[in-house]
Amino acid sequence: MARRYCLSGTYPLPLLTIILLVLSLLTGAQATYAKTEVDALRDEYFGLERDLWQWLDKATMSRNNMETQLRKVYNSHRNFTNKHQMQRSFPKNYEIGNYSEWRLLERDIIEISDYFNFYKTNIMMKPGSSANLEERAVLDFTDTVLRNNEHFSMSRTFQDIENIMVKQALYYRVHMFSSSQICNMHQSPQQFVYALYSDIALTELKGYIMMEFSWMMLRVYGKGNFTQEAELMRNDYERRTERTLKLLQEVMRRSARIVWRCDPEPQHHVLGQTYDEVTRLLQGFIENEVDLNSDETCRETCSYYQNTRTESCFKEKFCARQPGCKGRLYNCQFVQSDMWVCQAPLNSTRRYEYVEYENGSVLGRRGRCVRGTSKVDSWWRYLFWHCSYCMCLCDEQSIKSDRFFNLREAVSDFTQNRVVTGLRFIKKNRIFHLQIQEGELLPRGNINQTSLTWKPVDNYNIFDRDVIKGVDYHSLSYESRSVDLDDINTDDPSFVVTGVRFRVVGTHLNLEARLTEINFETGKLVNSKELSYWNSNDNTDVSGDNRRKKLSISSPDIPTRTIVKSIPMSKHNEFIEFVNSDLYKDAAQTTVPFMDVQDVVSNPPVPLSGVGIYYKGRPGFGGFLAPKIITYDFTRHVVVPKRTP
Ligand SMILES: *[C@@H]1O[C@H](CO)[C@@H](O)[C@H](O)[C@H]1NC(C)=O
Ligand SMILES: *[C@@H]1O[C@H](CO)[C@@H](O)[C@H](O)[C@H]1NC(C)=O
Ligand SMILES: *[C@@H]1O[C@H](CO)[C@@H](O)[C@H](O)[C@H]1NC(C)=O
Ligand SMILES: *[C@@H]1O[C@H](CO)[C@@H](O)[C@H](O)[C@H]1NC(C)=O
Ligand SMILES: *[C@@H]1O[C@H](CO)[C@@H](O)[C@H](O)[C@H]1NC(C)=O
Ligand SMILES: *[C@@H]1O[C@H](CO)[C@@H](O)[C@H](O)[C@H]1NC(C)=O
């Protein structure tokens, strides 16, 4: 799958690709799928227009009076312009990159869009009906719409749209641009190209409707025949549409469909708002060797103790002046004998702010020490046994250690025809949940914007009765702290995401997505209760040809300390472990990666064909785990029409 991420800088325009794309306009086969909204609308108008011309021809022969003809043409057009799909105006200030040819074209497109609003309010919405139409006003209007001079020409604008968007492949260049901007846009590149097409095509249809209306009115007022003019115009329109849709198909097929969130501006990370933490999973902890074995001896070195626990507190030394570690201790090592320890405030999840050794080495960042430093010295026993202070990793389950992940499913309300439109991590009662944004699915891939809500997560506590570890939630530990990094996609493009959940595979947290079939045309979920299924990537890191790769984080600092934004660093079919931060950079006090808790949604919302968990970061920092969404693939609904005979 093509995956494009937030890279800065400009792309050179691959000329060859454009040539290939334009060549591909000449070929192409087509299965039949429900069309996109604007294409269906155009078809509908073509039908209406054909009927009207036929009726006008008959009406003339039967000498139907002018008033009847006027009413018919007028009312049909009024009905059509009142459709809710026709109410959208072309958005001003489209951010599509710095293309000078676009700036002129955009001005003309907006002029047509504004003109249509005038048409709607002044010609179509006259109180009463066609009876109130003034011939003079209508003829003025047709003059304006059909005028063709150096200031304004609707047909020239149509030509320009084709020249710039299709022949000069601006659709393709916009796709490249949006791929480079993806995390600022809240849209996937495919969604962006599709939205641009929909907006331009709707405006072109509006222009076309106004011109057709004008020819018909001129005909009714007896100014000429005009069947031929109308037919020519329609042929041109069909030809342009065909070329446009062929290019659009190619571009959309190549566009990524991923939406992910950039970091907030550097130094604007806010705990609980933009990120949250797993705390005290593995944390640097100072303990003397004498307390690491049950015999209170000092016969070994620190590194002998790779998996042990605190057995005693010999003579109430430093061990009595710091909170103990009630879990297991791993990977002990010796750094230096004598040190000053700055303990962290009691309400902090850290144990130490920093540790400074006698030779000047510092673990963590030396700063002001609110509680004052403690001098901690190793000692000799009988001249040949050194009772050293070791630096170990403490895995202690305590009220300060938030290490839980919800395993219950989050499913959209399919009884209300709702689908998943966005994701975010949220920490509730010390448990991380993957929360879903849901919205009502409408015809042709639309989502009812006013129906969007974040479905509340299950409000349970790990100590509640009937809440079971391994069933309701997963608890991370030294042995089980991996998260699988996958994109879970639908295998069948007519399915969309209606739920997510985590499960535990071996010692890994593993993402699953619930998929349900939709009817694109009606916008209804198809038998969601029985026919939905859960999809996942079942590969493990221990067996199989396609085993998972481990993504290691080397010497990580606290992720929020970086002054540049993270970039995605994981690929599908990898996994990552929660680890302690670097000993020297942070005294191993922090658990990384952090969890990005920003909303991952697209604007406008669309159904999703997949979801994923990925890792973003920078070398030397702990990075973030975050969800991403994969937007519905509209490509196959871009149907190149069969030409009318
Ligand atoms: C316009 O719509 C109304 C209501 O939907 C319908 O009754 C009427 O026949 C339509 N008029 C024309 C000319 O299509
Ligand atoms: C857009 O491009 C023009 C020339 O190609 C340049 O002068 C202008 O500064 C650019 N604007 C932006 C916002 O990049
Ligand atoms: C208008 O022109 C078309 C084709 O040129 C012709 O078939 C039709 O009869 C004409 N209608 C009138 C009313 O002259
Ligand atoms: C700990 O308490 C101090 C003072 O009461 C407060 O300023 C600080 O924000 C608290 N830190 C945390 C992590 O709660
Ligand atoms: C202090 O000792 C440690 C361990 O022996 C060594 O890694 C570090 O480089 C020393 N620091 C300085 C400033 O000499
Ligand atoms: C959109 O959702 C709102 C709130 O749920 C509802 O009142 C409205 O009828 C919906 N609109 C459509 C077009 O379904």
Short mmCIF file of C-alpha atoms in Angstrom, two decimals, residues 280-510:
data_model
loop_
_atom_site.label_atom_id
_atom_site.label_comp_id
_atom_site.label_asym_id
_atom_site.label_seq_id
_atom_site.Cartn_x
_atom_site.Cartn_y
_atom_site.Cartn_z
CA ARG A 280 6.18 3.39 36.24
CA LEU A 281 6.22 0.27 34.13
CA LEU A 282 10.00 -0.09 34.33
CA GLN A 283 11.73 2.59 36.34
CA GLY A 284 15.32 3.22 37.44
CA PHE A 285 15.71 2.28 41.11
CA ILE A 286 18.80 2.44 43.34
CA GLU A 287 19.36 -0.50 45.67
CA ASN A 288 22.42 -1.84 47.43
CA GLU A 289 23.61 -5.32 46.61
CA VAL A 290 23.29 -6.33 50.25
CA ASP A 291 19.51 -5.95 49.95
CA LEU A 292 19.23 -7.83 46.66
CA ASN A 293 19.81 -11.32 48.08
CA SER A 294 18.28 -13.08 51.05
CA ASP A 295 21.65 -13.71 52.75
CA GLU A 296 22.62 -10.04 52.94
CA THR A 297 25.92 -10.71 51.22
CA CYS A 298 28.00 -8.61 48.84
CA ARG A 299 29.85 -11.38 47.03
CA GLU A 300 28.66 -10.62 43.51
CA THR A 301 28.60 -7.64 41.20
CA CYS A 302 25.51 -5.61 40.34
CA SER A 303 25.14 -7.18 36.91
CA TYR A 304 24.76 -10.59 38.55
CA TYR A 305 21.24 -9.49 39.50
CA GLN A 306 19.18 -9.58 36.33
CA ASN A 307 15.87 -10.66 37.84
CA THR A 308 15.51 -10.33 41.58
CA ARG A 309 13.71 -8.38 44.28
CA THR A 310 14.39 -6.41 47.40
CA GLU A 311 14.91 -8.82 50.32
CA SER A 312 15.77 -6.52 53.19
CA CYS A 313 16.83 -3.07 54.25
CA PHE A 314 20.28 -3.50 55.74
CA LYS A 315 20.96 -1.18 58.71
CA GLU A 316 18.30 1.29 57.56
CA LYS A 317 20.67 2.96 55.11
CA PHE A 318 19.44 4.74 51.93
CA CYS A 319 16.80 2.04 51.50
CA ALA A 320 15.01 3.46 54.52
CA ARG A 321 15.04 6.99 53.13
CA GLN A 322 13.28 6.21 49.85
CA PRO A 323 10.02 4.40 48.99
CA GLY A 324 10.88 0.76 48.26
CA CYS A 325 10.14 -1.24 45.14
CA LYS A 326 7.54 -3.87 45.91
CA GLY A 327 7.78 -5.53 42.49
CA ARG A 328 10.62 -7.30 40.77
CA LEU A 329 13.95 -5.72 39.92
CA TYR A 330 15.55 -6.27 36.53
CA ASN A 331 18.84 -5.60 34.75
CA CYS A 332 20.83 -4.19 37.66
CA GLN A 333 24.09 -2.47 36.80
CA PHE A 334 26.91 -0.69 38.53
CA VAL A 335 27.67 2.89 37.57
CA GLN A 336 29.80 4.47 40.34
CA SER A 337 30.14 3.93 44.07
CA ASP A 338 29.26 7.28 45.54
CA MET A 339 26.56 9.71 44.53
CA TRP A 340 24.13 12.43 45.41
CA VAL A 341 20.52 11.49 44.82
CA CYS A 342 17.83 14.08 44.22
CA GLN A 343 14.51 12.44 44.99
CA ALA A 344 11.43 13.65 43.11
CA PRO A 345 8.45 15.32 44.88
CA LEU A 346 6.14 12.77 46.51
CA ASN A 347 3.28 13.47 44.09
CA SER A 348 5.47 12.77 41.04
CA THR A 349 5.57 9.50 39.17
CA ARG A 350 9.35 9.82 39.06
CA ARG A 351 11.47 8.51 41.93
CA TYR A 352 14.51 10.64 41.21
CA GLU A 353 14.95 13.96 39.48
CA TYR A 354 18.60 13.18 38.90
CA VAL A 355 21.56 11.28 40.31
CA GLU A 356 25.03 12.79 40.34
CA TYR A 357 28.13 10.64 40.81
CA GLU A 358 31.36 11.72 42.40
CA ASN A 359 33.26 11.76 39.12
CA GLY A 360 30.75 14.30 37.73
CA SER A 361 28.56 11.95 35.71
CA VAL A 362 24.86 12.80 35.96
CA LEU A 363 21.83 10.57 35.32
CA GLY A 364 18.93 12.76 34.22
CA ARG A 365 19.07 16.54 34.07
CA ARG A 366 20.61 18.32 37.01
CA GLY A 367 18.41 21.13 38.25
CA ARG A 368 17.02 22.65 41.42
CA CYS A 369 16.33 19.90 43.95
CA VAL A 370 13.20 20.72 45.93
CA ARG A 371 13.60 17.99 48.53
CA GLY A 372 17.36 18.39 48.83
CA THR A 373 19.91 15.80 47.74
CA SER A 374 20.92 12.74 49.76
CA LYS A 375 24.52 11.53 49.87
CA VAL A 376 24.59 7.81 49.12
CA ASP A 377 27.90 5.97 49.47
CA SER A 378 28.76 2.33 48.84
CA TRP A 379 30.94 0.64 51.47
CA TRP A 380 33.51 -2.11 51.93
CA ARG A 381 32.90 -5.16 54.05
CA TYR A 382 36.05 -6.93 55.37
CA LEU A 383 38.23 -5.20 52.77
CA PHE A 384 37.40 -7.53 49.87
CA TRP A 385 33.61 -7.32 49.50
CA HIS A 386 32.25 -4.13 48.03
CA CYS A 387 28.62 -3.47 48.91
CA SER A 388 27.79 -1.39 45.83
CA TYR A 389 24.74 0.66 45.09
CA CYS A 390 23.26 -0.73 41.88
CA MET A 391 20.92 0.89 39.37
CA CYS A 392 18.08 -1.55 38.61
CA LEU A 393 14.72 -1.38 36.83
CA CYS A 394 11.72 -1.65 39.12
CA ASP A 395 8.46 -3.21 37.86
CA GLU A 396 6.05 -2.33 40.63
CA GLN A 397 2.28 -2.34 40.39
CA SER A 398 1.10 0.52 42.53
CA ILE A 399 -1.42 3.31 42.52
CA LYS A 400 1.18 5.36 40.66
CA SER A 401 1.59 2.86 37.87
CA ASP A 402 -0.95 3.34 35.07
CA ARG A 403 -0.36 0.38 32.79
CA PHE A 404 -3.78 -0.83 31.73
CA PHE A 405 -5.41 -1.18 28.31
CA ASN A 406 -9.10 -1.76 27.79
CA LEU A 407 -9.96 -5.05 26.06
CA ARG A 408 -13.69 -4.46 25.71
CA GLU A 409 -14.95 -3.64 22.24
CA ALA A 410 -16.05 -0.17 21.11
CA VAL A 411 -18.75 -0.56 18.47
CA SER A 412 -20.74 2.14 16.69
CA ASP A 413 -24.52 2.20 17.10
CA PHE A 414 -25.56 0.25 14.01
CA THR A 415 -29.22 0.37 14.98
CA GLN A 416 -28.92 4.10 14.15
CA ASN A 417 -26.94 3.34 10.97
CA ARG A 418 -23.79 4.77 12.53
CA VAL A 419 -20.24 4.02 11.49
CA VAL A 420 -16.83 4.83 12.95
CA THR A 421 -15.42 8.13 11.63
CA GLY A 422 -12.51 8.83 14.00
CA LEU A 423 -10.34 7.51 16.81
CA ARG A 424 -8.39 8.72 19.81
CA PHE A 425 -6.69 7.28 22.85
CA ILE A 426 -8.09 8.37 26.18
CA LYS A 427 -7.03 7.48 29.73
CA LYS A 428 -9.98 6.91 32.02
CA ASN A 429 -9.65 5.54 35.57
CA ARG A 430 -5.98 4.83 34.76
CA ILE A 431 -7.02 2.62 31.81
CA PHE A 432 -6.21 3.47 28.19
CA HIS A 433 -9.16 3.13 25.82
CA LEU A 434 -9.31 3.50 22.07
CA GLN A 435 -12.36 5.73 21.79
CA ILE A 436 -14.44 5.93 18.59
CA GLN A 437 -16.10 8.89 16.95
CA GLU A 438 -19.30 7.74 15.27
CA GLY A 439 -21.65 9.33 12.75
CA GLU A 440 -24.74 8.47 10.77
CA LEU A 441 -23.99 7.12 7.30
CA LEU A 442 -25.86 8.85 4.46
CA PRO A 443 -26.13 7.98 0.74
CA ARG A 444 -23.02 8.01 -1.44
CA GLY A 445 -20.38 8.01 1.28
CA ASN A 446 -21.60 11.05 3.16
CA ILE A 447 -21.78 11.35 6.93
CA ASN A 448 -24.39 13.43 8.74
CA GLN A 449 -22.16 16.06 10.34
CA THR A 450 -24.60 17.00 13.08
CA SER A 451 -24.79 13.38 14.20
CA LEU A 452 -21.06 13.13 15.01
CA THR A 453 -20.30 12.11 18.60
CA TRP A 454 -17.49 10.53 20.58
CA LYS A 455 -19.00 7.39 22.00
CA PRO A 456 -18.38 7.45 25.77
CA VAL A 457 -15.91 4.78 26.89
CA ASP A 458 -16.85 2.15 29.47
CA ASN A 459 -16.48 3.78 32.83
CA TYR A 460 -15.09 0.93 34.88
CA ASN A 461 -12.30 0.59 37.37
CA ILE A 462 -9.78 -2.22 37.63
CA PHE A 463 -10.80 -2.80 41.26
CA ASP A 464 -14.53 -3.08 40.43
CA ARG A 465 -16.25 -6.37 41.14
CA ASP A 466 -16.69 -8.51 38.02
CA VAL A 467 -13.88 -6.70 36.24
CA ILE A 468 -11.31 -9.30 35.26
CA LYS A 469 -7.70 -8.86 34.26
CA GLY A 470 -7.09 -10.47 30.85
CA VAL A 471 -10.78 -10.19 29.96
CA ASP A 472 -11.79 -6.60 30.54
CA TYR A 473 -8.32 -5.10 30.56
CA HIS A 474 -4.70 -5.97 29.93
CA SER A 475 -2.02 -5.11 32.45
CA LEU A 476 1.46 -4.41 31.09
CA SER A 477 4.45 -6.00 32.82
CA TYR A 478 8.12 -6.69 32.17
CA GLU A 479 7.17 -9.90 30.36
CA SER A 480 4.16 -8.54 28.48
CA ARG A 481 4.62 -4.99 27.21
CA SER A 482 4.54 -5.16 23.41
CA VAL A 483 2.06 -3.41 21.15
CA ASP A 484 1.53 -4.58 17.58
CA LEU A 485 1.72 -1.85 14.96
CA ASP A 486 -0.70 -2.68 12.17
CA ASP A 487 -2.98 -1.18 9.56
CA ILE A 488 -6.18 -3.20 9.70
CA ASN A 489 -7.91 -2.77 6.36
CA THR A 490 -10.99 -4.23 4.83
CA ASP A 491 -10.46 -6.96 2.21
CA ASP A 492 -13.64 -5.94 0.41
CA PRO A 493 -14.02 -2.25 -0.51
CA SER A 494 -17.74 -2.25 0.22
CA PHE A 495 -17.06 -2.78 3.94
CA VAL A 496 -16.45 0.00 6.46
CA VAL A 497 -15.28 0.12 10.08
CA THR A 498 -18.00 -0.15 12.72
CA GLY A 499 -15.88 -1.01 15.75
CA VAL A 500 -12.43 -1.48 17.27
CA ARG A 501 -10.94 -3.46 20.14
CA PHE A 502 -7.66 -4.75 21.51
CA ARG A 503 -6.93 -8.37 22.23
CA VAL A 504 -3.84 -10.04 23.66
CA VAL A 505 -1.94 -12.36 21.33
CA GLY A 506 0.88 -14.06 23.21
CA THR A 507 2.34 -11.14 25.11
CA HIS A 508 1.30 -8.50 22.58
CA LEU A 509 -1.58 -6.07 22.48
CA ASN A 510 -3.14 -6.48 19.04
#
